[in-house]
PDB file of C-alpha atoms in Angstrom:
ATOM      1  CA  MET A 716      80.589  41.020 109.049  1.00 53.00           C
ATOM      2  CA  ARG A 717      79.891  37.339 108.354  1.00 60.00           C
ATOM      3  CA  LEU A 718      83.522  36.729 107.385  1.00 55.00           C
ATOM      4  CA  TRP A 719      84.736  38.419 110.582  1.00 54.00           C
ATOM      5  CA  ALA A 720      82.426  36.227 112.674  1.00 55.00           C
ATOM      6  CA  VAL A 721      83.722  33.064 110.986  1.00 56.00           C
ATOM      7  CA  VAL A 722      87.349  34.100 111.587  1.00 57.00           C
ATOM      8  CA  ALA A 723      86.652  34.955 115.246  1.00 61.00           C
ATOM      9  CA  GLU A 724      84.911  31.609 115.749  1.00 67.00           C
ATOM     10  CA  SER A 725      87.836  29.779 114.152  1.00 77.00           C
ATOM     11  CA  ILE A 726      90.319  31.580 116.417  1.00 80.00           C
ATOM     12  CA  PHE A 727      88.252  30.770 119.500  1.00 81.00           C
ATOM     13  CA  PHE A 728      88.166  27.041 118.810  1.00 84.00           C
ATOM     14  CA  ARG A 729      91.871  27.048 117.964  1.00 85.00           C
ATOM     15  CA  ASP A 730      92.590  28.726 121.302  1.00 85.00           C
ATOM     16  CA  LEU A 731      90.327  26.247 123.086  1.00 86.00           C
ATOM     17  CA  ALA A 732      92.290  23.400 121.521  1.00 88.00           C
ATOM     18  CA  TYR A 733      95.535  25.023 122.728  1.00 88.00           C
ATOM     19  CA  VAL A 734      94.150  25.240 126.265  1.00 90.00           C
ATOM     20  CA  PHE A 735      93.154  21.590 126.468  1.00 91.00           C
ATOM     21  CA  LEU A 736      96.349  20.392 124.814  1.00 92.00           C
ATOM     22  CA  ALA A 737      98.291  22.433 127.364  1.00 92.00           C
ATOM     23  CA  ALA A 738      96.246  20.875 130.178  1.00 92.00           C
ATOM     24  CA  VAL A 739      96.852  17.344 128.860  1.00 94.00           C
ATOM     25  CA  GLY A 740     100.577  17.874 128.301  1.00 93.00           C
ATOM     26  CA  GLY A 741     101.224  19.736 131.551  1.00 92.00           C
ATOM     27  CA  GLY A 742      99.075  17.333 133.570  1.00 91.00           C
ATOM     28  CA  ALA A 743     100.879  14.308 132.129  1.00 93.00           C
ATOM     29  CA  LEU A 744     104.295  15.797 132.937  1.00 93.00           C
ATOM     30  CA  ALA A 745     103.192  16.615 136.491  1.00 90.00           C
ATOM     31  CA  ARG A 746     101.872  13.092 137.004  1.00 89.00           C
ATOM     32  CA  LEU A 747     105.093  11.529 135.693  1.00 92.00           C
ATOM     33  CA  ALA A 748     107.125  13.797 137.979  1.00 90.00           C
ATOM     34  CA  GLY A 749     104.946  12.956 140.984  1.00 85.00           C
ATOM     35  CA  GLN A 750     103.783  16.573 141.317  1.00 85.00           C
ATOM     36  CA  PRO A 751     100.242  17.972 141.761  1.00 84.00           C
ATOM     37  CA  LEU A 752      98.266  18.275 138.526  1.00 86.00           C
ATOM     38  CA  VAL A 753      97.754  21.946 139.346  1.00 86.00           C
ATOM     39  CA  LEU A 754     101.455  22.597 138.783  1.00 88.00           C
ATOM     40  CA  GLY A 755     101.332  20.888 135.388  1.00 91.00           C
ATOM     41  CA  TYR A 756      98.279  22.890 134.314  1.00 92.00           C
ATOM     42  CA  VAL A 757      99.990  26.154 135.234  1.00 91.00           C
ATOM     43  CA  LEU A 758     103.146  25.128 133.347  1.00 92.00           C
ATOM     44  CA  GLY A 759     101.045  24.252 130.308  1.00 91.00           C
ATOM     45  CA  GLY A 760      99.402  27.671 130.532  1.00 90.00           C
ATOM     46  CA  ILE A 761     102.797  29.398 130.545  1.00 90.00           C
ATOM     47  CA  LEU A 762     103.741  27.560 127.334  1.00 90.00           C
ATOM     48  CA  ILE A 763     100.673  28.865 125.437  1.00 89.00           C
ATOM     49  CA  SER A 764     100.800  32.360 126.934  1.00 86.00           C
ATOM     50  CA  PRO A 765     101.019  35.378 124.612  1.00 84.00           C
ATOM     51  CA  LEU A 766     103.967  36.385 126.816  1.00 80.00           C
ATOM     52  CA  THR A 767     106.078  33.376 125.760  1.00 82.00           C
ATOM     53  CA  PRO A 768     107.305  32.296 122.313  1.00 82.00           C
ATOM     54  CA  GLY A 769     105.467  29.614 120.375  1.00 77.00           C
ATOM     55  CA  PRO A 770     101.738  28.879 119.874  1.00 80.00           C
ATOM     56  CA  ALA A 771      99.637  31.220 122.002  1.00 82.00           C
ATOM     57  CA  VAL A 772      95.994  31.943 122.787  1.00 83.00           C
ATOM     58  CA  SER A 773      94.869  35.261 121.360  1.00 80.00           C
ATOM     59  CA  ASP A 774      92.107  36.317 123.775  1.00 75.00           C
ATOM     60  CA  LEU A 775      92.722  35.480 127.425  1.00 75.00           C
ATOM     61  CA  HIS A 776      89.683  37.433 128.621  1.00 76.00           C
ATOM     62  CA  THR A 777      87.282  34.835 127.195  1.00 75.00           C
ATOM     63  CA  PHE A 778      89.045  32.049 129.064  1.00 78.00           C
ATOM     64  CA  GLU A 779      89.147  34.085 132.272  1.00 79.00           C
ATOM     65  CA  LEU A 780      85.340  33.971 132.248  1.00 80.00           C
ATOM     66  CA  PHE A 781      85.386  30.190 131.753  1.00 79.00           C
ATOM     67  CA  ALA A 782      87.937  29.949 134.564  1.00 82.00           C
ATOM     68  CA  GLU A 783      85.469  31.608 136.947  1.00 84.00           C
ATOM     69  CA  ILE A 784      83.104  28.712 136.264  1.00 87.00           C
ATOM     70  CA  GLY A 785      85.923  26.381 137.334  1.00 85.00           C
ATOM     71  CA  VAL A 786      86.184  28.244 140.653  1.00 84.00           C
ATOM     72  CA  ILE A 787      82.442  27.920 141.224  1.00 87.00           C
ATOM     73  CA  LEU A 788      82.287  24.210 140.349  1.00 88.00           C
ATOM     74  CA  LEU A 789      85.282  23.287 142.499  1.00 84.00           C
ATOM     75  CA  MET A 790      84.038  25.152 145.568  1.00 82.00           C
ATOM     76  CA  PHE A 791      80.509  23.802 144.972  1.00 88.00           C
ATOM     77  CA  SER A 792      81.845  20.240 145.010  1.00 85.00           C
ATOM     78  CA  VAL A 793      83.965  20.932 148.111  1.00 82.00           C
ATOM     79  CA  GLY A 794      80.860  22.199 149.889  1.00 81.00           C
ATOM     80  CA  ILE A 795      78.972  19.034 148.919  1.00 83.00           C
ATOM     81  CA  GLU A 796      81.781  16.871 150.330  1.00 78.00           C
ATOM     82  CA  PHE A 797      81.825  18.817 153.603  1.00 73.00           C
ATOM     83  CA  SER A 798      79.030  19.180 156.096  1.00 68.00           C
ATOM     84  CA  LEU A 799      78.088  22.031 158.371  1.00 67.00           C
ATOM     85  CA  HIS A 800      79.064  19.812 161.289  1.00 70.00           C
ATOM     86  CA  ASP A 801      82.596  19.452 159.867  1.00 68.00           C
ATOM     87  CA  LEU A 802      83.012  23.225 159.758  1.00 68.00           C
ATOM     88  CA  LEU A 803      81.507  23.855 163.185  1.00 69.00           C
ATOM     89  CA  ARG A 804      84.094  21.491 164.700  1.00 74.00           C
ATOM     90  CA  VAL A 805      86.869  23.904 163.649  1.00 71.00           C
ATOM     91  CA  LYS A 806      84.971  27.208 163.863  1.00 71.00           C
ATOM     92  CA  TRP A 807      87.037  28.755 166.670  1.00 76.00           C
ATOM     93  CA  VAL A 808      90.332  27.816 165.049  1.00 78.00           C
ATOM     94  CA  ALA A 809      89.149  29.425 161.796  1.00 76.00           C
ATOM     95  CA  LEU A 810      87.623  32.530 163.391  1.00 75.00           C
ATOM     96  CA  LEU A 811      90.738  33.217 165.463  1.00 81.00           C
ATOM     97  CA  GLY A 812      93.371  31.830 163.097  1.00 79.00           C
ATOM     98  CA  ALA A 813      92.410  33.858 160.021  1.00 80.00           C
ATOM     99  CA  PRO A 814      92.640  37.325 161.666  1.00 82.00           C
ATOM    100  CA  LEU A 815      95.814  36.256 163.477  1.00 86.00           C
ATOM    101  CA  GLY A 816      97.372  35.096 160.193  1.00 85.00           C
ATOM    102  CA  ILE A 817      96.490  38.391 158.496  1.00 82.00           C
ATOM    103  CA  ALA A 818      97.940  40.380 161.406  1.00 85.00           C
ATOM    104  CA  LEU A 819     101.174  38.365 161.334  1.00 88.00           C
ATOM    105  CA  SER A 820     101.477  38.839 157.554  1.00 86.00           C
ATOM    106  CA  VAL A 821     101.035  42.588 157.944  1.00 83.00           C
ATOM    107  CA  ALA A 822     103.653  42.663 160.712  1.00 87.00           C
ATOM    108  CA  MET A 823     106.039  40.643 158.535  1.00 89.00           C
ATOM    109  CA  GLY A 824     105.467  42.992 155.592  1.00 84.00           C
ATOM    110  CA  MET A 825     106.237  46.018 157.757  1.00 85.00           C
ATOM    111  CA  GLY A 826     109.338  44.302 159.115  1.00 87.00           C
ATOM    112  CA  VAL A 827     110.648  43.540 155.613  1.00 85.00           C
ATOM    113  CA  ALA A 828     109.860  47.118 154.562  1.00 83.00           C
ATOM    114  CA  ALA A 829     111.880  48.452 157.495  1.00 85.00           C
ATOM    115  CA  LEU A 830     114.827  46.224 156.543  1.00 87.00           C
ATOM    116  CA  LEU A 831     114.691  47.428 152.926  1.00 82.00           C
ATOM    117  CA  GLY A 832     114.335  51.062 153.916  1.00 82.00           C
ATOM    118  CA  TRP A 833     110.786  51.367 152.577  1.00 80.00           C
ATOM    119  CA  PRO A 834     107.993  53.330 154.279  1.00 81.00           C
ATOM    120  CA  LEU A 835     106.002  51.101 156.606  1.00 78.00           C
ATOM    121  CA  LEU A 836     102.670  51.695 154.837  1.00 76.00           C
ATOM    122  CA  PRO A 837     103.658  49.942 151.553  1.00 78.00           C
ATOM    123  CA  GLY A 838     105.012  47.073 153.649  1.00 79.00           C
ATOM    124  CA  ALA A 839     101.670  46.790 155.430  1.00 79.00           C
ATOM    125  CA  VAL A 840      99.842  46.720 152.084  1.00 78.00           C
ATOM    126  CA  VAL A 841     102.125  43.929 150.795  1.00 80.00           C
ATOM    127  CA  GLY A 842     101.435  42.011 154.004  1.00 81.00           C
ATOM    128  CA  MET A 843      97.687  42.367 153.499  1.00 78.00           C
ATOM    129  CA  VAL A 844      97.881  41.208 149.887  1.00 74.00           C
ATOM    130  CA  ILE A 845      99.885  38.050 150.652  1.00 78.00           C
ATOM    131  CA  SER A 846      97.898  37.227 153.790  1.00 75.00           C
ATOM    132  CA  VAL A 847      94.825  35.977 151.935  1.00 72.00           C
ATOM    133  CA  ALA A 848      95.055  32.468 150.492  1.00 70.00           C
ATOM    134  CA  SER A 849      92.926  31.182 147.614  1.00 68.00           C
ATOM    135  CA  THR A 850      90.322  28.751 148.934  1.00 71.00           C
ATOM    136  CA  MET A 851      90.005  27.332 145.434  1.00 67.00           C
ATOM    137  CA  VAL A 852      93.727  26.587 144.978  1.00 75.00           C
ATOM    138  CA  LEU A 853      94.045  25.202 148.508  1.00 78.00           C
ATOM    139  CA  ALA A 854      91.020  22.939 148.063  1.00 79.00           C
ATOM    140  CA  ARG A 855      92.420  21.527 144.828  1.00 77.00           C
ATOM    141  CA  LEU A 856      95.825  20.834 146.384  1.00 78.00           C
ATOM    142  CA  LEU A 857      94.222  19.127 149.385  1.00 80.00           C
ATOM    143  CA  MET A 858      92.087  16.992 147.065  1.00 78.00           C
ATOM    144  CA  ASP A 859      95.133  15.943 145.029  1.00 76.00           C
ATOM    145  CA  ARG A 860      96.865  14.882 148.260  1.00 78.00           C
ATOM    146  CA  GLY A 861      93.769  13.111 149.613  1.00 79.00           C
ATOM    147  CA  GLU A 862      93.734  15.401 152.674  1.00 80.00           C
ATOM    148  CA  LEU A 863      90.516  17.358 152.135  1.00 75.00           C
ATOM    149  CA  HIS A 864      88.687  15.505 154.912  1.00 73.00           C
ATOM    150  CA  SER A 865      91.599  15.397 157.342  1.00 81.00           C
ATOM    151  CA  ARG A 866      91.463  17.571 160.445  1.00 79.00           C
ATOM    152  CA  HIS A 867      94.120  19.951 159.144  1.00 80.00           C
ATOM    153  CA  GLY A 868      92.293  20.054 155.798  1.00 81.00           C
ATOM    154  CA  ARG A 869      89.071  21.179 157.501  1.00 80.00           C
ATOM    155  CA  VAL A 870      90.993  23.758 159.517  1.00 81.00           C
ATOM    156  CA  MET A 871      92.715  25.183 156.439  1.00 82.00           C
ATOM    157  CA  ILE A 872      89.478  25.394 154.451  1.00 80.00           C
ATOM    158  CA  GLY A 873      87.732  27.062 157.402  1.00 79.00           C
ATOM    159  CA  ILE A 874      90.510  29.653 157.715  1.00 80.00           C
ATOM    160  CA  THR A 875      90.490  30.511 154.003  1.00 79.00           C
ATOM    161  CA  LEU A 876      86.688  30.890 154.051  1.00 75.00           C
ATOM    162  CA  VAL A 877      87.027  33.437 156.863  1.00 76.00           C
ATOM    163  CA  GLU A 878      89.731  35.135 154.783  1.00 75.00           C
ATOM    164  CA  ASP A 879      87.225  35.383 151.919  1.00 70.00           C
ATOM    165  CA  LEU A 880      85.106  37.518 154.235  1.00 67.00           C
ATOM    166  CA  ALA A 881      88.175  39.538 155.238  1.00 70.00           C
ATOM    167  CA  VAL A 882      88.817  40.347 151.559  1.00 67.00           C
ATOM    168  CA  VAL A 883      85.671  42.509 151.589  1.00 60.00           C
ATOM    169  CA  ILE A 884      87.226  44.666 154.314  1.00 64.00           C
ATOM    170  CA  LEU A 885      90.695  44.731 152.749  1.00 67.00           C
ATOM    171  CA  ILE A 886      89.343  45.829 149.348  1.00 60.00           C
ATOM    172  CA  VAL A 887      87.808  48.884 150.991  1.00 56.00           C
ATOM    173  CA  ILE A 888      90.752  49.607 153.301  1.00 62.00           C
ATOM    174  CA  ILE A 889      93.776  49.249 150.988  1.00 61.00           C
ATOM    175  CA  PRO A 890      92.988  52.058 148.485  1.00 59.00           C
ATOM    176  CA  THR A 891      92.374  54.555 151.288  1.00 56.00           C
ATOM    177  CA  LEU A 892      94.871  53.616 153.997  1.00 58.00           C
ATOM    178  CA  GLY A 893      96.299  57.102 154.036  1.00 54.00           C
ATOM    179  CA  THR A 894      92.886  58.695 154.506  1.00 53.00           C
ATOM    180  CA  LEU A 895      90.890  56.079 156.400  1.00 50.00           C
ATOM    181  CA  ASP A 896      88.049  57.875 158.160  1.00 53.00           C
ATOM    182  CA  ALA A 897      84.710  57.172 159.777  1.00 52.00           C
ATOM    183  CA  GLY A 898      83.000  57.264 156.381  1.00 58.00           C
ATOM    184  CA  ARG A 899      85.126  54.397 155.123  1.00 58.00           C
ATOM    185  CA  LEU A 900      84.467  52.388 158.257  1.00 57.00           C
ATOM    186  CA  LEU A 901      80.746  52.917 157.682  1.00 66.00           C
ATOM    187  CA  THR A 902      81.197  51.652 154.114  1.00 63.00           C
ATOM    188  CA  ILE A 903      82.790  48.457 155.410  1.00 60.00           C
ATOM    189  CA  ALA A 904      80.038  47.958 157.976  1.00 66.00           C
ATOM    190  CA  GLY A 905      77.380  48.652 155.340  1.00 67.00           C
ATOM    191  CA  THR A 906      78.861  46.110 152.921  1.00 62.00           C
ATOM    192  CA  LEU A 907      79.021  43.366 155.539  1.00 64.00           C
ATOM    193  CA  GLY A 908      75.564  44.256 156.872  1.00 69.00           C
ATOM    194  CA  ARG A 909      74.040  44.128 153.381  1.00 67.00           C
ATOM    195  CA  ALA A 910      75.689  40.761 152.779  1.00 64.00           C
ATOM    196  CA  LEU A 911      74.247  39.353 155.996  1.00 67.00           C
ATOM    197  CA  LEU A 912      70.778  40.756 155.268  1.00 70.00           C
ATOM    198  CA  ILE A 913      70.785  39.024 151.904  1.00 65.00           C
ATOM    199  CA  LEU A 914      72.535  35.768 152.721  1.00 66.00           C
ATOM    200  CA  VAL A 915      71.033  34.809 156.106  1.00 71.00           C
ATOM    201  CA  PRO A 916      67.366  34.783 154.971  1.00 72.00           C
ATOM    202  CA  ALA A 917      68.320  33.338 151.576  1.00 68.00           C
ATOM    203  CA  GLY A 918      70.367  30.595 153.232  1.00 69.00           C
ATOM    204  CA  TYR A 919      67.533  29.711 155.601  1.00 71.00           C
ATOM    205  CA  VAL A 920      64.981  29.504 152.772  1.00 69.00           C
ATOM    206  CA  ALA A 921      67.393  27.537 150.550  1.00 73.00           C
ATOM    207  CA  ALA A 922      68.127  25.015 153.316  1.00 75.00           C
ATOM    208  CA  ARG A 923      64.366  24.403 153.606  1.00 81.00           C
ATOM    209  CA  ILE A 924      63.615  24.232 149.892  1.00 85.00           C
ATOM    210  CA  ILE A 925      66.615  22.774 148.066  1.00 85.00           C
ATOM    211  CA  PRO A 926      66.943  19.302 149.733  1.00 84.00           C
ATOM    212  CA  PRO A 927      63.250  18.457 149.039  1.00 86.00           C
ATOM    213  CA  LEU A 928      63.651  19.910 145.538  1.00 85.00           C
ATOM    214  CA  MET A 929      66.603  17.612 144.823  1.00 85.00           C
ATOM    215  CA  THR A 930      64.527  14.652 146.016  1.00 85.00           C
ATOM    216  CA  ARG A 931      61.683  15.558 143.631  1.00 88.00           C
ATOM    217  CA  VAL A 932      64.076  16.000 140.709  1.00 87.00           C
ATOM    218  CA  ALA A 933      65.750  12.648 141.461  1.00 86.00           C
ATOM    219  CA  ARG A 934      62.353  10.943 141.266  1.00 87.00           C
ATOM    220  CA  MET A 935      62.018  12.181 137.681  1.00 87.00           C
ATOM    221  CA  HIS A 936      64.824   9.692 136.779  1.00 84.00           C
ATOM    222  CA  SER A 937      66.439  12.179 134.400  1.00 86.00           C
ATOM    223  CA  ASP A 938      70.196  12.561 134.708  1.00 85.00           C
ATOM    224  CA  GLU A 939      70.132  15.734 132.620  1.00 87.00           C
ATOM    225  CA  MET A 940      67.497  17.458 134.768  1.00 90.00           C
ATOM    226  CA  PHE A 941      69.261  16.454 137.973  1.00 89.00           C
ATOM    227  CA  LEU A 942      72.573  17.935 136.791  1.00 89.00           C
ATOM    228  CA  LEU A 943      70.913  21.098 135.474  1.00 90.00           C
ATOM    229  CA  VAL A 944      69.111  21.737 138.769  1.00 90.00           C
ATOM    230  CA  ALA A 945      72.325  21.181 140.740  1.00 90.00           C
ATOM    231  CA  LEU A 946      74.204  23.603 138.486  1.00 91.00           C
ATOM    232  CA  ALA A 947      71.403  26.158 138.794  1.00 91.00           C
ATOM    233  CA  VAL A 948      71.672  25.974 142.592  1.00 89.00           C
ATOM    234  CA  GLY A 949      75.471  26.353 142.581  1.00 89.00           C
ATOM    235  CA  LEU A 950      75.702  29.121 139.998  1.00 90.00           C
ATOM    236  CA  GLY A 951      72.669  30.955 141.372  1.00 88.00           C
ATOM    237  CA  THR A 952      74.014  31.017 144.930  1.00 87.00           C
ATOM    238  CA  ALA A 953      77.431  32.156 143.703  1.00 87.00           C
ATOM    239  CA  ALA A 954      75.789  34.999 141.763  1.00 87.00           C
ATOM    240  CA  LEU A 955      73.808  35.960 144.863  1.00 83.00           C
ATOM    241  CA  THR A 956      76.895  36.226 147.063  1.00 82.00           C
ATOM    242  CA  GLN A 957      78.710  38.237 144.397  1.00 82.00           C
ATOM    243  CA  ALA A 958      75.743  40.645 144.268  1.00 80.00           C
ATOM    244  CA  ALA A 959      76.017  40.928 148.061  1.00 75.00           C
ATOM    245  CA  GLY A 960      79.670  42.011 147.741  1.00 72.00           C
ATOM    246  CA  LEU A 961      81.254  38.676 148.665  1.00 73.00           C
ATOM    247  CA  SER A 962      83.167  36.153 146.542  1.00 75.00           C
ATOM    248  CA  LEU A 963      81.800  33.666 144.024  1.00 81.00           C
ATOM    249  CA  ALA A 964      83.803  30.916 145.729  1.00 79.00           C
ATOM    250  CA  LEU A 965      82.115  31.524 149.085  1.00 79.00           C
ATOM    251  CA  GLY A 966      78.658  31.400 147.518  1.00 82.00           C
ATOM    252  CA  ALA A 967      79.394  28.184 145.648  1.00 86.00           C
ATOM    253  CA  PHE A 968      80.719  26.596 148.835  1.00 82.00           C
ATOM    254  CA  LEU A 969      77.560  27.582 150.742  1.00 83.00           C
ATOM    255  CA  ALA A 970      75.436  26.080 147.955  1.00 86.00           C
ATOM    256  CA  GLY A 971      77.398  22.850 148.309  1.00 85.00           C
ATOM    257  CA  LEU A 972      76.747  22.795 152.057  1.00 81.00           C
ATOM    258  CA  ILE A 973      73.027  23.142 151.368  1.00 84.00           C
ATOM    259  CA  ILE A 974      73.105  20.257 148.856  1.00 86.00           C
ATOM    260  CA  ASN A 975      75.010  18.233 151.463  1.00 82.00           C
ATOM    261  CA  GLY A 976      71.840  18.336 153.579  1.00 77.00           C
ATOM    262  CA  SER A 977      69.925  16.291 150.993  1.00 79.00           C
ATOM    263  CA  GLU A 978      69.997  12.506 150.669  1.00 82.00           C
ATOM    264  CA  TYR A 979      71.233  12.864 147.085  1.00 82.00           C
ATOM    265  CA  ALA A 980      74.457  14.706 147.896  1.00 83.00           C
ATOM    266  CA  HIS A 981      76.681  11.828 146.732  1.00 83.00           C
ATOM    267  CA  GLU A 982      74.737  11.455 143.492  1.00 84.00           C
ATOM    268  CA  THR A 983      75.055  15.199 142.842  1.00 87.00           C
ATOM    269  CA  LEU A 984      78.798  15.051 143.410  1.00 84.00           C
ATOM    270  CA  ALA A 985      79.229  12.035 141.103  1.00 84.00           C
ATOM    271  CA  ARG A 986      77.404  13.842 138.275  1.00 87.00           C
ATOM    272  CA  LEU A 987      79.351  17.058 138.849  1.00 88.00           C
ATOM    273  CA  LEU A 988      82.899  15.644 138.991  1.00 85.00           C
ATOM    274  CA  PRO A 989      83.679  15.287 135.241  1.00 87.00           C
ATOM    275  CA  LEU A 990      82.412  18.788 134.459  1.00 88.00           C
ATOM    276  CA  ARG A 991      84.252  20.222 137.456  1.00 86.00           C
ATOM    277  CA  ASP A 992      87.576  18.669 136.511  1.00 87.00           C
ATOM    278  CA  VAL A 993      87.397  20.075 132.974  1.00 89.00           C
ATOM    279  CA  PHE A 994      86.741  23.633 134.115  1.00 88.00           C
ATOM    280  CA  VAL A 995      89.276  23.436 136.945  1.00 86.00           C
ATOM    281  CA  ALA A 996      91.962  22.438 134.430  1.00 89.00           C
ATOM    282  CA  LEU A 997      90.911  25.378 132.278  1.00 88.00           C
ATOM    283  CA  PHE A 998      91.203  27.682 135.303  1.00 87.00           C
ATOM    284  CA  PHE A 999      94.781  26.737 136.126  1.00 88.00           C
ATOM    285  CA  VAL A1000      95.890  26.813 132.480  1.00 90.00           C
ATOM    286  CA  THR A1001      94.468  30.341 132.274  1.00 88.00           C
ATOM    287  CA  ILE A1002      96.390  31.305 135.414  1.00 87.00           C
ATOM    288  CA  GLY A1003      99.575  30.018 133.804  1.00 87.00           C
ATOM    289  CA  ALA A1004      98.878  31.952 130.602  1.00 86.00           C
ATOM    290  CA  LEU A1005      98.745  35.186 132.623  1.00 84.00           C
ATOM    291  CA  ILE A1006     102.234  34.666 134.083  1.00 83.00           C
ATOM    292  CA  ASP A1007     105.087  36.580 132.441  1.00 79.00           C
ATOM    293  CA  PRO A1008     108.290  34.520 132.947  1.00 79.00           C
ATOM    294  CA  GLY A1009     110.364  37.524 131.830  1.00 75.00           C
ATOM    295  CA  SER A1010     109.031  39.698 134.643  1.00 74.00           C
ATOM    296  CA  LEU A1011     109.575  36.900 137.173  1.00 71.00           C
ATOM    297  CA  GLY A1012     113.181  36.450 136.042  1.00 69.00           C
ATOM    298  CA  ALA A1013     113.883  40.192 136.132  1.00 70.00           C
ATOM    299  CA  ASN A1014     112.556  40.513 139.688  1.00 67.00           C
ATOM    300  CA  ILE A1015     113.955  37.388 141.334  1.00 66.00           C
ATOM    301  CA  PRO A1016     115.854  39.372 144.053  1.00 64.00           C
ATOM    302  CA  LEU A1017     112.700  41.320 144.939  1.00 60.00           C
ATOM    303  CA  LEU A1018     110.530  38.189 144.972  1.00 57.00           C
ATOM    304  CA  ALA A1019     113.095  36.386 147.143  1.00 58.00           C
ATOM    305  CA  THR A1020     112.667  39.014 149.850  1.00 55.00           C
ATOM    306  CA  LYS A1021     108.959  38.166 150.041  1.00 50.00           C
TER     307      LYS A1021
END
């Protein structure tokens, strides 16, 4: 048993070294080519994937869990950089634009299905799947381009946050499209209602407690304690939203908005940035390692129709 544990530990650290070497190499190539770092990280992940020849990580599941931390830290930092006022300025664009975008994607999917001779229902499902953008990926791309605080950046983030809420509905609807009944509609309503019952009171209490708490912790003059409390707020809020049936990314973003209300928001962000960048790189390398270039090459005509 002891020997097995030593071997497993050795493999883990070898894989971790592969991941960071892939991030360094891919990121450097992307920077030299004038491309977003995200693209380089994904390329590096493809090179160390078990699905490609050469050195490969042996257990992707472990790194998928680390990658989730990258999602939380990135969205937490984005929330700190935003303010509730920024989001309220684009609320109607986001609330109307997200459902409209989903509806147009569904219509496009059905149109493509009709052209290919498919049944309309699979086309609608494809449209639903591609209609929802990743807030995390979008935020990172906007940050790399220096456009996170632009008007269109705020609009895009607002729309993808509304889409995060729409995912809750789509997850319930898609598996039962052929048999959608009143019971399923009640399930959707119950999920959203439970989320609101949990998050609204929790958000109100957190907005009252967390800014003064950050002030007290800052007066302790301990960098370690300040960072630990900030991480506890971000991770705890993300876990709460996941328990309510919503996404980790949404919860982390809300935690960031709450921190933004304190006078130490900029200090929190400065302490968080190095840790965030490490885990974000790990996230995109893991995404790359999950891509099978062989499957992409074999299905180029099908992908081109999308």
